[in-house]
Amino acid sequence: MKFFIDTADKNKIMDLVPTGMIDGVTTNPSLIMKQGDDMATTIKGICNIQNGPVSAEVTAIDYAHMVEEGQYLASLADNVVVKVPLTVDGLIACKTLRHLKIDVNVTLCFSVAQALLAAKADATYISPFVGRLDDTGESGMDLIKDIVKMYGLYGFDTQVLVASIRNVQHVEQAAVLGADVCTIPPKVLLELYEHPLTEKGLDAFLVDWANTGQSILPEGHTNLEKSTKIKLSEDDGSFAI
Ligand code: E4P
């Protein structure tokens, strides 16, 4: 499963890229507003710091202007994915943009019927919003289960991108259900690393280790400069010196 990071904050993305866990980025108009810079500067900046797909959302609501905005957003960088809302005009714009070989993320999906329409419009990604559905008393994860099953039955290529993620359990459930992508807020991504038994176990190991009085590295051994040069290769994701 791919991890996209759900933020328009370049600094937060730069902090997380070295983890090697970030496969792409999603933004929306609210995240752009929160971040404060103009759309083009923000999207270009994000595309410069990582190579994965970056979703940038149109704000027009009629077909012609959506396509115009979508083409402009796609021209900002090679890895831009145009985000369109799940409306009649949005799905016609999706079909046109796909015909122009532009990747499209159809957003604001809240039902299986909407996900079916998006797949028939050849969307690259469908974004069902699990947190916002949970907020209404429905189950966001039941929707993911149904969409994954339905797409499997018909062999649709559209990838299920689980959005509006609020907690670690959302990510775990999406993974178990076979979703293609989760777009995760930076705070939740860091919480994925955490488990109280990991922390407790590490504390105990360190206390016992200190009691041995040993050091793993022999005295005088210094290789720190070389070790810190080890970084992720951007091409294949492998570690290289
Ligand atoms: C991302 O593509 C969505 O716009 C985002 O996940 C929505 O999240 P929210 O419901 O927390 O605003």
JSON list of N, CA and C and ligand atoms in Angstrom, two decimals, residues 6 26-28 83 105 107 127 129 132 163-166 183, ligand 1:
[
{"chain": "A", "resi": 6, "resn": "ASP", "atom": "N", "xyz": [-0.91, 13.93, 3.54]},
{"chain": "A", "resi": 6, "resn": "ASP", "atom": "CA", "xyz": [-2.06, 14.81, 3.31]},
{"chain": "A", "resi": 6, "resn": "ASP", "atom": "C", "xyz": [-1.80, 16.19, 3.92]},
{"chain": "A", "resi": 26, "resn": "THR", "atom": "N", "xyz": [-1.10, 14.67, -1.14]},
{"chain": "A", "resi": 26, "resn": "THR", "atom": "CA", "xyz": [-2.40, 15.21, -1.57]},
{"chain": "A", "resi": 26, "resn": "THR", "atom": "C", "xyz": [-2.62, 16.56, -0.91]},
{"chain": "A", "resi": 27, "resn": "THR", "atom": "N", "xyz": [-3.24, 17.47, -1.67]},
{"chain": "A", "resi": 27, "resn": "THR", "atom": "CA", "xyz": [-3.64, 18.77, -1.11]},
{"chain": "A", "resi": 27, "resn": "THR", "atom": "C", "xyz": [-5.10, 18.98, -1.46]},
{"chain": "A", "resi": 28, "resn": "ASN", "atom": "N", "xyz": [-5.70, 19.97, -0.84]},
{"chain": "A", "resi": 28, "resn": "ASN", "atom": "CA", "xyz": [-7.05, 20.41, -1.23]},
{"chain": "A", "resi": 28, "resn": "ASN", "atom": "C", "xyz": [-7.11, 21.91, -0.97]},
{"chain": "A", "resi": 83, "resn": "LYS", "atom": "N", "xyz": [-7.03, 17.05, -9.26]},
{"chain": "A", "resi": 83, "resn": "LYS", "atom": "CA", "xyz": [-8.13, 16.57, -8.41]},
{"chain": "A", "resi": 83, "resn": "LYS", "atom": "C", "xyz": [-9.41, 17.27, -8.84]},
{"chain": "A", "resi": 105, "resn": "ASN", "atom": "N", "xyz": [-7.47, 12.53, -9.83]},
{"chain": "A", "resi": 105, "resn": "ASN", "atom": "CA", "xyz": [-7.93, 12.03, -8.54]},
{"chain": "A", "resi": 105, "resn": "ASN", "atom": "C", "xyz": [-9.34, 12.58, -8.33]},
{"chain": "A", "resi": 107, "resn": "THR", "atom": "N", "xyz": [-12.32, 13.37, -6.08]},
{"chain": "A", "resi": 107, "resn": "THR", "atom": "CA", "xyz": [-12.40, 13.56, -4.63]},
{"chain": "A", "resi": 107, "resn": "THR", "atom": "C", "xyz": [-13.84, 13.74, -4.15]},
{"chain": "A", "resi": 127, "resn": "SER", "atom": "N", "xyz": [-11.10, 9.00, -4.27]},
{"chain": "A", "resi": 127, "resn": "SER", "atom": "CA", "xyz": [-10.82, 9.34, -2.87]},
{"chain": "A", "resi": 127, "resn": "SER", "atom": "C", "xyz": [-12.09, 9.29, -2.02]},
{"chain": "A", "resi": 129, "resn": "PHE", "atom": "N", "xyz": [-13.85, 9.53, 1.51]},
{"chain": "A", "resi": 129, "resn": "PHE", "atom": "CA", "xyz": [-13.48, 10.25, 2.74]},
{"chain": "A", "resi": 129, "resn": "PHE", "atom": "C", "xyz": [-13.99, 9.49, 3.96]},
{"chain": "A", "resi": 132, "resn": "ARG", "atom": "N", "xyz": [-14.85, 11.78, 7.39]},
{"chain": "A", "resi": 132, "resn": "ARG", "atom": "CA", "xyz": [-16.08, 12.59, 7.31]},
{"chain": "A", "resi": 132, "resn": "ARG", "atom": "C", "xyz": [-17.32, 11.71, 7.32]},
{"chain": "A", "resi": 163, "resn": "ALA", "atom": "N", "xyz": [-9.02, 8.60, 1.95]},
{"chain": "A", "resi": 163, "resn": "ALA", "atom": "CA", "xyz": [-8.76, 9.98, 2.38]},
{"chain": "A", "resi": 163, "resn": "ALA", "atom": "C", "xyz": [-9.55, 10.29, 3.65]},
{"chain": "A", "resi": 164, "resn": "SER", "atom": "N", "xyz": [-9.27, 11.48, 4.20]},
{"chain": "A", "resi": 164, "resn": "SER", "atom": "CA", "xyz": [-9.92, 11.92, 5.44]},
{"chain": "A", "resi": 164, "resn": "SER", "atom": "C", "xyz": [-9.61, 10.93, 6.58]},
{"chain": "A", "resi": 165, "resn": "ILE", "atom": "N", "xyz": [-8.34, 10.55, 6.63]},
{"chain": "A", "resi": 165, "resn": "ILE", "atom": "CA", "xyz": [-7.88, 9.61, 7.65]},
{"chain": "A", "resi": 165, "resn": "ILE", "atom": "C", "xyz": [-7.64, 10.36, 8.96]},
{"chain": "A", "resi": 166, "resn": "ARG", "atom": "N", "xyz": [-8.14, 9.80, 10.06]},
{"chain": "A", "resi": 166, "resn": "ARG", "atom": "CA", "xyz": [-8.04, 10.50, 11.34]},
{"chain": "A", "resi": 166, "resn": "ARG", "atom": "C", "xyz": [-7.14, 9.80, 12.34]},
{"chain": "A", "resi": 183, "resn": "THR", "atom": "N", "xyz": [-3.98, 8.42, 2.16]},
{"chain": "A", "resi": 183, "resn": "THR", "atom": "CA", "xyz": [-3.35, 9.72, 2.32]},
{"chain": "A", "resi": 183, "resn": "THR", "atom": "C", "xyz": [-3.50, 10.12, 3.79]},
{"chain": "B", "resi": 1, "resn": "E4P", "atom": "C1", "xyz": [-7.37, 14.45, 0.68]},
{"chain": "B", "resi": 1, "resn": "E4P", "atom": "O1", "xyz": [-7.29, 14.15, -0.48]},
{"chain": "B", "resi": 1, "resn": "E4P", "atom": "C2", "xyz": [-8.60, 14.97, 1.31]},
{"chain": "B", "resi": 1, "resn": "E4P", "atom": "O2", "xyz": [-8.91, 16.23, 0.78]},
{"chain": "B", "resi": 1, "resn": "E4P", "atom": "C3", "xyz": [-8.41, 15.00, 2.80]},
{"chain": "B", "resi": 1, "resn": "E4P", "atom": "O3", "xyz": [-7.95, 13.74, 3.22]},
{"chain": "B", "resi": 1, "resn": "E4P", "atom": "C4", "xyz": [-9.66, 15.42, 3.56]},
{"chain": "B", "resi": 1, "resn": "E4P", "atom": "O4", "xyz": [-9.43, 15.26, 4.92]},
{"chain": "B", "resi": 1, "resn": "E4P", "atom": "P1", "xyz": [-10.36, 15.93, 6.05]},
{"chain": "B", "resi": 1, "resn": "E4P", "atom": "O5", "xyz": [-11.70, 15.27, 6.00]},
{"chain": "B", "resi": 1, "resn": "E4P", "atom": "O6", "xyz": [-9.64, 15.66, 7.34]},
{"chain": "B", "resi": 1, "resn": "E4P", "atom": "O7", "xyz": [-10.45, 17.40, 5.73]}
]
